[in-house]
């Protein structure tokens, strides 16, 4: 008798609230997907602390525990208008506000002596097209900022490059939820259901597309 193959794990992470907010849509979306089946895969969600020194190690521990086939890290970028698929992680922390441990590093590397930057190993253009085909507003972003999200994205990318070259993983920023945007006049927002659906679409695409497609999605500034 052949044993059924266990489902592949898609690790999806979100962050705890930060910067005076009481909710973080990135964790709300990840949490909503925890345990959900997706074809031959299953989502496992983990919440990361919004702490520069801790978030990367918590993520790496989760990868070593779960041995996922794919890692999608989510974070909030209040003010962004759509699902932002991040292209590049940079080796710098320049925190505009203190993190949740009260530390505010300025111009410190994420990993001492490591390369300046890494590109996402996700098929970002194929993911972008799949989101648009599904009617979800999305774009490619070429900066994940210089705070905890970029630090996690960099830690993940450095880990993949040095320890697990076969693993695919990257970072996606999401806008405020409508209930959060109310407090910021005129601010853009995206409903939680749309964010959750976006993560499903991105996961299916990243699991199924080996070579990324070539479509222009850059910016002039
Ligand atoms: N967004 C912050 C950190 C946690 C989060 O959800 C960022 O973009 O760095």
CSV table of C-alpha atoms and ligand atoms in Angstrom, one decimal:
chain,number,residue,atom,x,y,z
A,1,UNK,CA,0.0,0.0,0.0
A,2,UNK,CA,1.3,3.4,-0.9
A,3,UNK,CA,1.1,6.0,1.8
A,4,UNK,CA,-0.6,9.3,0.8
A,5,UNK,CA,1.9,12.1,0.3
A,6,UNK,CA,1.6,14.7,3.1
A,7,UNK,CA,0.4,18.1,2.0
A,8,UNK,CA,3.0,20.7,1.3
A,9,UNK,CA,3.0,23.5,3.9
A,10,UNK,CA,2.7,27.2,2.9
A,11,UNK,CA,4.0,29.2,5.8
A,12,UNK,CA,2.1,32.5,5.9
A,13,UNK,CA,3.2,35.1,8.5
A,14,UNK,CA,1.7,38.4,9.8
A,15,UNK,CA,2.8,40.9,12.4
A,16,UNK,CA,1.5,41.9,15.7
A,17,UNK,CA,0.1,45.5,15.9
A,18,UNK,CA,2.6,48.3,16.0
A,19,UNK,CA,2.8,52.1,16.0
A,20,UNK,CA,-0.2,52.6,18.2
A,21,UNK,CA,-2.6,50.5,16.2
A,22,UNK,CA,-4.6,47.8,17.9
A,23,UNK,CA,-4.9,45.5,14.9
A,24,UNK,CA,-2.6,44.4,12.0
A,25,UNK,CA,-4.3,43.3,8.8
A,26,UNK,CA,-1.2,41.1,8.0
A,27,UNK,CA,-1.9,38.9,11.0
A,28,UNK,CA,-5.6,39.0,10.5
A,29,UNK,CA,-5.2,37.6,7.0
A,30,UNK,CA,-2.6,35.0,7.9
A,31,UNK,CA,-4.7,33.9,10.9
A,32,UNK,CA,-7.8,33.5,8.7
A,33,UNK,CA,-5.9,31.1,6.5
A,34,UNK,CA,-4.3,29.0,9.2
A,35,UNK,CA,-5.1,25.3,8.5
A,36,UNK,CA,-6.9,26.0,5.2
A,37,UNK,CA,-6.3,23.5,2.4
A,38,UNK,CA,-5.2,24.7,-1.0
A,39,UNK,CA,-5.1,21.9,-3.5
A,40,UNK,CA,-2.2,19.7,-2.3
A,41,UNK,CA,-1.0,22.3,0.2
A,42,UNK,CA,-2.1,23.6,3.6
A,43,UNK,CA,-1.5,27.0,5.2
A,44,UNK,CA,0.2,27.3,8.5
A,45,UNK,CA,0.1,30.8,10.0
A,46,UNK,CA,2.6,32.3,12.5
A,47,UNK,CA,2.6,35.8,14.1
A,48,UNK,CA,5.8,37.7,14.2
A,49,UNK,CA,6.8,40.2,16.8
A,50,UNK,CA,7.3,43.8,15.5
A,51,UNK,CA,10.8,43.7,17.0
A,52,UNK,CA,13.8,44.2,14.8
A,53,UNK,CA,16.0,41.7,16.6
A,54,UNK,CA,13.4,39.0,17.2
A,55,UNK,CA,11.2,38.8,14.1
A,56,UNK,CA,13.8,37.2,11.8
A,57,UNK,CA,14.8,34.5,14.3
A,58,UNK,CA,11.1,33.7,15.1
A,59,UNK,CA,10.5,33.3,11.3
A,60,UNK,CA,13.5,31.0,10.9
A,61,UNK,CA,12.4,28.9,13.8
A,62,UNK,CA,9.0,28.5,12.2
A,63,UNK,CA,10.6,27.4,8.9
A,64,UNK,CA,12.8,24.9,10.6
A,65,UNK,CA,9.8,23.5,12.5
A,66,UNK,CA,7.4,23.4,9.6
A,67,UNK,CA,9.7,22.7,6.6
A,68,UNK,CA,7.4,24.6,4.3
A,69,UNK,CA,7.5,24.5,0.5
A,70,UNK,CA,6.7,28.2,0.3
A,71,UNK,CA,7.0,31.2,2.7
A,72,UNK,CA,4.8,34.3,2.3
A,73,UNK,CA,5.5,37.0,4.8
A,74,UNK,CA,2.9,39.7,5.1
A,75,UNK,CA,3.1,43.2,6.7
A,76,UNK,CA,1.1,46.4,6.9
A,77,UNK,CA,2.1,49.4,4.9
A,78,UNK,CA,-0.4,52.0,5.9
A,79,UNK,CA,-1.0,54.4,3.0
A,80,UNK,CA,-0.3,52.0,0.2
A,81,UNK,CA,-3.2,51.6,-2.2
A,82,UNK,CA,-2.9,47.9,-3.1
A,83,UNK,CA,-1.3,44.6,-2.5
A,84,UNK,CA,2.4,45.4,-2.9
A,85,UNK,CA,4.6,42.4,-3.9
A,86,UNK,CA,8.1,43.3,-2.7
A,87,UNK,CA,10.9,42.9,-5.2
A,88,UNK,CA,14.0,43.5,-3.1
A,89,UNK,CA,15.2,43.2,0.6
A,90,UNK,CA,18.0,45.5,1.7
A,91,UNK,CA,20.6,45.0,4.4
A,92,UNK,CA,19.7,48.0,6.5
A,93,UNK,CA,17.5,49.0,9.4
A,94,UNK,CA,16.7,52.7,9.7
A,95,UNK,CA,13.7,52.8,12.0
A,96,UNK,CA,11.4,55.9,11.8
A,97,UNK,CA,9.7,54.8,15.1
A,98,UNK,CA,10.8,52.5,17.9
A,99,UNK,CA,9.9,48.9,17.5
A,100,UNK,CA,7.7,47.0,20.0
A,101,UNK,CA,10.7,46.4,22.3
A,102,UNK,CA,11.5,50.2,22.3
A,103,UNK,CA,14.6,49.9,20.1
A,104,UNK,CA,15.1,52.3,17.2
A,105,UNK,CA,18.2,51.2,15.2
A,106,UNK,CA,19.5,53.8,12.8
A,107,UNK,CA,21.6,52.6,9.8
A,108,UNK,CA,22.4,49.2,11.2
A,109,UNK,CA,22.7,46.2,9.0
A,110,UNK,CA,20.2,43.4,9.3
A,111,UNK,CA,23.0,40.8,9.0
A,112,UNK,CA,26.5,42.1,9.6
A,113,UNK,CA,28.8,41.5,6.6
A,114,UNK,CA,26.1,40.1,4.4
A,115,UNK,CA,25.3,41.3,0.8
A,116,UNK,CA,23.6,44.7,0.4
A,117,UNK,CA,20.4,43.2,-1.1
A,118,UNK,CA,18.5,40.1,-2.2
A,119,UNK,CA,15.8,39.8,-4.8
A,120,UNK,CA,12.6,37.9,-3.9
A,121,UNK,CA,12.7,34.3,-4.9
A,122,UNK,CA,8.9,34.4,-5.6
A,123,UNK,CA,7.6,34.6,-9.2
A,124,UNK,CA,6.5,38.2,-8.5
A,125,UNK,CA,5.3,39.1,-12.0
A,126,UNK,CA,3.3,35.9,-12.4
A,127,UNK,CA,1.7,36.7,-9.0
A,128,UNK,CA,1.0,40.2,-10.0
A,129,UNK,CA,-0.8,39.0,-13.2
A,130,UNK,CA,-2.8,36.4,-11.3
A,131,UNK,CA,-4.0,39.0,-8.8
A,132,UNK,CA,-5.0,41.3,-11.6
A,133,UNK,CA,-6.8,38.5,-13.3
A,134,UNK,CA,-8.7,37.9,-10.1
A,135,UNK,CA,-9.7,41.5,-9.8
A,136,UNK,CA,-7.4,42.4,-6.9
A,137,UNK,CA,-5.5,45.7,-7.0
A,138,UNK,CA,-1.8,44.9,-6.8
A,139,UNK,CA,1.6,46.2,-7.8
A,140,UNK,CA,5.3,45.5,-7.7
A,141,UNK,CA,7.1,47.5,-5.0
A,142,UNK,CA,10.9,48.0,-5.1
A,143,UNK,CA,11.2,49.1,-1.5
A,144,UNK,CA,9.9,47.2,1.5
A,145,UNK,CA,11.0,50.2,3.7
A,146,UNK,CA,13.8,50.1,6.3
A,147,UNK,CA,11.9,48.9,9.3
A,148,UNK,CA,10.9,45.4,10.7
A,149,UNK,CA,9.2,44.2,7.5
A,150,UNK,CA,12.3,44.8,5.4
A,151,UNK,CA,14.4,43.2,8.2
A,152,UNK,CA,12.3,40.1,8.1
A,153,UNK,CA,12.3,40.0,4.3
A,154,UNK,CA,16.1,40.3,4.4
A,155,UNK,CA,16.5,37.7,7.1
A,156,UNK,CA,14.4,35.3,5.1
A,157,UNK,CA,16.2,36.0,1.9
A,158,UNK,CA,19.6,35.6,3.5
A,159,UNK,CA,18.5,32.3,5.1
A,160,UNK,CA,17.2,31.0,1.7
A,161,UNK,CA,20.4,32.1,-0.1
A,162,UNK,CA,22.8,30.5,2.5
A,163,UNK,CA,20.8,27.5,3.9
A,164,UNK,CA,17.9,26.5,1.7
A,165,UNK,CA,18.3,27.5,-1.9
A,166,UNK,CA,15.3,25.4,-3.0
A,167,UNK,CA,12.9,27.3,-0.8
A,168,UNK,CA,10.8,30.0,-2.3
A,169,UNK,CA,9.8,32.9,-0.1
A,170,UNK,CA,9.2,36.7,-0.1
A,171,UNK,CA,7.3,39.6,1.3
A,172,UNK,CA,4.0,41.3,0.5
A,173,UNK,CA,2.8,44.5,2.0
A,174,UNK,CA,-0.9,45.1,2.5
A,175,UNK,CA,-2.9,48.4,3.0
A,176,UNK,CA,-4.9,49.4,6.0
A,177,UNK,CA,-8.2,47.7,6.6
A,178,UNK,CA,-11.2,50.0,6.0
A,179,UNK,CA,-11.8,50.3,9.8
A,180,UNK,CA,-8.3,51.5,10.3
A,181,UNK,CA,-8.4,53.9,7.3
A,182,UNK,CA,-11.3,55.8,8.9
A,183,UNK,CA,-8.9,57.4,11.3
A,184,UNK,CA,-6.7,58.7,8.4
A,185,UNK,CA,-8.8,61.0,6.2
A,186,UNK,CA,-8.8,60.1,2.6
A,187,UNK,CA,-6.6,57.1,3.1
A,188,UNK,CA,-6.7,54.0,0.9
A,189,UNK,CA,-7.8,50.6,2.4
A,190,UNK,CA,-8.5,47.0,1.3
A,191,UNK,CA,-11.1,44.7,2.9
A,192,UNK,CA,-9.8,41.7,4.8
A,193,UNK,CA,-11.6,39.3,2.5
A,194,UNK,CA,-9.7,40.7,-0.5
A,195,UNK,CA,-6.4,40.4,1.3
A,196,UNK,CA,-7.1,36.8,2.3
A,197,UNK,CA,-8.1,36.0,-1.3
A,198,UNK,CA,-4.9,37.7,-2.6
A,199,UNK,CA,-2.8,35.4,-0.4
A,200,UNK,CA,-4.6,32.3,-1.8
A,201,UNK,CA,-4.0,33.5,-5.4
A,202,UNK,CA,-0.3,34.3,-4.7
A,203,UNK,CA,0.2,31.0,-3.0
A,204,UNK,CA,-1.3,29.0,-5.9
A,205,UNK,CA,0.8,30.9,-8.4
A,206,UNK,CA,4.0,30.6,-6.4
A,207,UNK,CA,3.5,26.9,-6.0
A,208,UNK,CA,2.6,26.4,-9.7
A,209,UNK,CA,4.9,28.7,-11.6
A,210,UNK,CA,8.5,27.6,-12.0
A,211,UNK,CA,9.9,30.4,-14.1
A,212,UNK,CA,8.6,33.9,-13.7
A,213,UNK,CA,7.0,35.7,-16.6
A,214,UNK,CA,8.4,38.8,-18.2
A,215,UNK,CA,6.0,41.7,-18.1
A,216,UNK,CA,6.8,45.4,-17.4
A,217,UNK,CA,5.7,46.4,-13.9
A,218,UNK,CA,8.4,48.9,-12.9
A,219,UNK,CA,8.1,52.6,-12.1
A,220,UNK,CA,9.9,55.7,-13.3
A,221,UNK,CA,10.5,57.1,-9.8
B,1,LIG,N1,4.6,46.7,9.1
B,1,LIG,C1,5.9,47.3,9.5
B,1,LIG,C2,6.4,46.3,10.5
B,1,LIG,C3,5.3,45.4,10.9
B,1,LIG,C4,4.2,45.7,9.9
B,1,LIG,O1,3.2,45.0,9.8
B,1,LIG,C5,6.8,47.5,8.3
B,1,LIG,O2,6.4,47.7,7.2
B,1,LIG,O3,8.0,47.4,8.5
